[in-house]
CSV table of C-alpha atoms in Angstrom, one decimal:
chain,number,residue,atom,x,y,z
S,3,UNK,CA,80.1,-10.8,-44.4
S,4,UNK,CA,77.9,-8.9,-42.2
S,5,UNK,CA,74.4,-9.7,-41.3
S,6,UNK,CA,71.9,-7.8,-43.1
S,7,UNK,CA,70.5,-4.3,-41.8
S,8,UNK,CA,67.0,-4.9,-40.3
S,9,UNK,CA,64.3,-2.5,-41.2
S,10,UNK,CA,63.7,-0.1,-38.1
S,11,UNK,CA,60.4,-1.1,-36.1
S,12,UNK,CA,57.3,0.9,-37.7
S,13,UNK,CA,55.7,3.3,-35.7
S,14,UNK,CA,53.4,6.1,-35.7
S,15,UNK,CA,55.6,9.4,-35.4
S,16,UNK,CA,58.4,7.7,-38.1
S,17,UNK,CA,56.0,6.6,-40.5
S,18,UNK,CA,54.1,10.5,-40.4
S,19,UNK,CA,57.6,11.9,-40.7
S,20,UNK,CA,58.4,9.7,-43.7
S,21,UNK,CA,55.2,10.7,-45.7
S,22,UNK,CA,55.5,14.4,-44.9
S,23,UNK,CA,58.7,14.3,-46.8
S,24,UNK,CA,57.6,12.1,-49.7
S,25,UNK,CA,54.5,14.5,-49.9
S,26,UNK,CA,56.7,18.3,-49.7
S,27,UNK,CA,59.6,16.1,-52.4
S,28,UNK,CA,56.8,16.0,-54.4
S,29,UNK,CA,55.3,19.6,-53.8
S,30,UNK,CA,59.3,20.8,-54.6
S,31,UNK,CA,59.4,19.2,-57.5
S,32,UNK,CA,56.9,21.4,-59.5
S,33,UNK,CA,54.3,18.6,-60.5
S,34,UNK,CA,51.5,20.6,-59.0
S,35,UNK,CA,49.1,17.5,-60.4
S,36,UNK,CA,51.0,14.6,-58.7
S,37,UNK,CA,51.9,16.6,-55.6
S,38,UNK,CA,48.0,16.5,-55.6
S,39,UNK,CA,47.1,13.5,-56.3
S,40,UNK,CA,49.9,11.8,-53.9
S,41,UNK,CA,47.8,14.0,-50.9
S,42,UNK,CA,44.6,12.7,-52.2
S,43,UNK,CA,45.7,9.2,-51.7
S,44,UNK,CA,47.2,9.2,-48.8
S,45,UNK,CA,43.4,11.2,-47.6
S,46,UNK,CA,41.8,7.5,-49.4
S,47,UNK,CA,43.9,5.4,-47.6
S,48,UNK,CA,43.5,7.7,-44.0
S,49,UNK,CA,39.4,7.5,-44.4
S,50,UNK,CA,40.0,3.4,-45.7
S,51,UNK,CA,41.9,2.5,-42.9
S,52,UNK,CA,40.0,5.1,-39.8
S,53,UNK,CA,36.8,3.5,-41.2
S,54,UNK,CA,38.3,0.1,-40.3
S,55,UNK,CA,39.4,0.8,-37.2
S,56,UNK,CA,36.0,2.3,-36.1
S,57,UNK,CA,34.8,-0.4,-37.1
S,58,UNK,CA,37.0,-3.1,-35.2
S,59,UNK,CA,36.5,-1.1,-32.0
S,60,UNK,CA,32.7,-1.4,-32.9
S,61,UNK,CA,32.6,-4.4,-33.5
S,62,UNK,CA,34.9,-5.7,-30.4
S,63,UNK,CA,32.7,-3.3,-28.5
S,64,UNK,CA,29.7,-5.2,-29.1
S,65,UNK,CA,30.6,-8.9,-30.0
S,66,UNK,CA,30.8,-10.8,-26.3
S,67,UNK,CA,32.2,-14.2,-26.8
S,68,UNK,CA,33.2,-14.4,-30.3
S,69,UNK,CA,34.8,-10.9,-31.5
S,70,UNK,CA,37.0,-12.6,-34.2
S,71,UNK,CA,34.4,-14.3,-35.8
S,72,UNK,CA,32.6,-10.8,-35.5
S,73,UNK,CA,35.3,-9.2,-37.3
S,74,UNK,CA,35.4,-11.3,-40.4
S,75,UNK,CA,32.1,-11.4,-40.3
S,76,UNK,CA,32.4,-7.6,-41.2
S,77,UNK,CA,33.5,-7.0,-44.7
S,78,UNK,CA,35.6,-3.8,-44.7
S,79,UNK,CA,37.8,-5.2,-41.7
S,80,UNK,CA,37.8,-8.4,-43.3
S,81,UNK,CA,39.4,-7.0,-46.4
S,82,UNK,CA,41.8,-5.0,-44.6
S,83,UNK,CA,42.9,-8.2,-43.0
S,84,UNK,CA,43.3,-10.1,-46.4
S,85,UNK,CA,45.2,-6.9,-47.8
S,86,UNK,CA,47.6,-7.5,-45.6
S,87,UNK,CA,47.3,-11.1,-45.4
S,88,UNK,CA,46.8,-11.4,-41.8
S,89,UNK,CA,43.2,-13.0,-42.3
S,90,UNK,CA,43.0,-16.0,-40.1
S,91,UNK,CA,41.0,-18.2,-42.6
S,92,UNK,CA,42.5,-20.4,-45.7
S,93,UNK,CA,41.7,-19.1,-49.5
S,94,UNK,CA,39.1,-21.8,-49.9
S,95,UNK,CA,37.6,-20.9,-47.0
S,96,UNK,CA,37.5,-17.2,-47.7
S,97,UNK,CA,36.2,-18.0,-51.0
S,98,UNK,CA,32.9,-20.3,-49.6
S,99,UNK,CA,32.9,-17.2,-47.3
S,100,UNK,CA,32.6,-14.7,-50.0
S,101,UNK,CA,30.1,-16.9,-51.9
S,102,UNK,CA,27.8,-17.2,-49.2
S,103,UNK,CA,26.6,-13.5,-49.9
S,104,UNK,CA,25.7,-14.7,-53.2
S,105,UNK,CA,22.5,-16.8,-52.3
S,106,UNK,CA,20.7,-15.3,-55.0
S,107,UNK,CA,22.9,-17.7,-58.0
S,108,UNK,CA,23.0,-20.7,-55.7
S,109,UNK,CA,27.0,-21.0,-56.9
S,110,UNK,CA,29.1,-24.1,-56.2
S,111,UNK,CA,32.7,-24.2,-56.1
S,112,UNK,CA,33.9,-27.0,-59.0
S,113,UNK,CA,37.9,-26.3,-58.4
S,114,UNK,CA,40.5,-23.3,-58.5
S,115,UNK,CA,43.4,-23.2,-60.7
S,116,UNK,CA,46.4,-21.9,-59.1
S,117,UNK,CA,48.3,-20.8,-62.2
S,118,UNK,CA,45.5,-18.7,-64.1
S,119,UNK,CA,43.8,-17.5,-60.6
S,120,UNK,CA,40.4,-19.1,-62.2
S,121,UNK,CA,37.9,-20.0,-59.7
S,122,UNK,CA,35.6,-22.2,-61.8
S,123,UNK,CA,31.9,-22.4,-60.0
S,124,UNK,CA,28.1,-24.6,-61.0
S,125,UNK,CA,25.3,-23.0,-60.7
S,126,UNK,CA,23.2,-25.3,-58.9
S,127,UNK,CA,19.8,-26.6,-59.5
S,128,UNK,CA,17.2,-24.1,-58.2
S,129,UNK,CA,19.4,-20.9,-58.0
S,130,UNK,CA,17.8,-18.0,-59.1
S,131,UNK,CA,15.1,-17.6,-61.0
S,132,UNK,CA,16.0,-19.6,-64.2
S,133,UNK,CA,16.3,-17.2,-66.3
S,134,UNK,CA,19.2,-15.5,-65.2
S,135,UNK,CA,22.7,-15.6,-67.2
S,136,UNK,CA,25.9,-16.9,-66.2
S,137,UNK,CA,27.7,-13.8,-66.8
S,138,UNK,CA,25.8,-12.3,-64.0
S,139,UNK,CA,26.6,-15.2,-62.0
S,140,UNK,CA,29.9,-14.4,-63.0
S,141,UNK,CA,30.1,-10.6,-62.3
S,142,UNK,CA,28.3,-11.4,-58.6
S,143,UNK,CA,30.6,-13.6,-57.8
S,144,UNK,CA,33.2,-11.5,-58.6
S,145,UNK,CA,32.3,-9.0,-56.8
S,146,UNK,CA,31.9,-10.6,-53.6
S,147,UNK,CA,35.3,-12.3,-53.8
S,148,UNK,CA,37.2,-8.9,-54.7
S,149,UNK,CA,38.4,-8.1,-51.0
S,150,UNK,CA,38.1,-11.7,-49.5
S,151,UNK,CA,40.0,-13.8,-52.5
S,152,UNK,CA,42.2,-11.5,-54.1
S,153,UNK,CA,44.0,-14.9,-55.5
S,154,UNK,CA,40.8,-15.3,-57.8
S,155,UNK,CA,41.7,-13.4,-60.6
S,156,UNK,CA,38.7,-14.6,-62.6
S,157,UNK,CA,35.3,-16.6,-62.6
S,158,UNK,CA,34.3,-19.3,-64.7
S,159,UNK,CA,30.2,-20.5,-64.2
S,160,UNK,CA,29.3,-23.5,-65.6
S,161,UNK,CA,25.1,-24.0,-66.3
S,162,UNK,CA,23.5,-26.5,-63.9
S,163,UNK,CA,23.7,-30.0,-65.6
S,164,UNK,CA,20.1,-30.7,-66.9
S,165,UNK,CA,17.8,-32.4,-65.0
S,166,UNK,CA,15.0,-34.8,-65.7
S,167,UNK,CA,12.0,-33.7,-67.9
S,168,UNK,CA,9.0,-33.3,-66.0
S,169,UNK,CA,5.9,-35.3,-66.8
S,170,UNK,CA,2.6,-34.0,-65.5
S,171,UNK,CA,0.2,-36.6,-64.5
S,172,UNK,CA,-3.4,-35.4,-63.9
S,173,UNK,CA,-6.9,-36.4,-64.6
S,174,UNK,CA,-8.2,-37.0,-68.0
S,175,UNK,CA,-9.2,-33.9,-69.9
S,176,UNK,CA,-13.3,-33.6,-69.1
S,177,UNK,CA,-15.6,-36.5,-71.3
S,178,UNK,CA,-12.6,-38.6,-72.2
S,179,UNK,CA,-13.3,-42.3,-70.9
């Protein structure tokens, strides 16, 4: 039996070859539309992944001391990272991470399950401005976890438990005795 063939190291020059031919096997093949459409995306994914990198050489440019902790601090190189799953930090982390951003819903993680990809969160007492919805909760939190927990598949937001009725204690009304 012999060993398996091993993938040839990635570099720049094969990997430009290798999408110049995917790109003219699709201008050959007469689908003007997805001949197109395949040069569009690989334009996306240049501008994505040159945005990150300026941003990385930014950021390491200007963070003395703690240019990790810069970097995930930055969203878009932070993402990149999780895309391809080289983020240093553990999904729960992430996840209080991502949550952090949502101060206005004052969200609290209650558990995740692993088989549905639910993250279910508590509002907690004092978020927002009482009046707000859980399915804005909901869609905030969502959005902020998008690039950081990709695992989270979707949110669940419990109400804040009740708390104790208020009783206001003041003077009598006037010419009560």
């Amino acid at each position: 039996m012999s060993a398996p063939a091993t993938a040839p190291p990635v570099t720049a020059e094969r990997t430009g070859r290798r999408i110049e031919e995917v790109l003219d096997r699709l201008a050959a093949s007469g689908d003007g539309a997805a001949a197109a459409a395949a040069e569009e995306l690989v334009r996306s994914l240049m501008d994505l992944y040159g945005t990150g990198l300026a941003r990385v050489v930014d950021v390491l440019d200007s963070a003395p001391g703690e240019p990790l902790a810069a970097l995930l601090d930055d969203d878009l190189v932070a993402n990149l990272l999780v895309l391809h799953d080289l983020h240093p930090e553990d999904r729960d982390t992430r996840i209080a991470r991502a949550l952090d951003g949502v101060r206005d819903h004052r969200l609290e993680v209650v558990g995740f399950e692993e088989h549905t990809g639910t993250l279910r969160l508590r509002a907690r007492a004092g978020g927002g401005c009482g009046c707000g919805s859980g399915a804005d909760a909901a869609r905030a939190a969502e959005t902020a976890l998008a690039g950081l927990a990709p695992e989270v598949r979707a949110v669940d937001v419990e109400s804040a438990p009740a708390g104790p009725t208020l009783l206001q204690i003041g003077t009598a009304p006037t010419g009560a005795r």
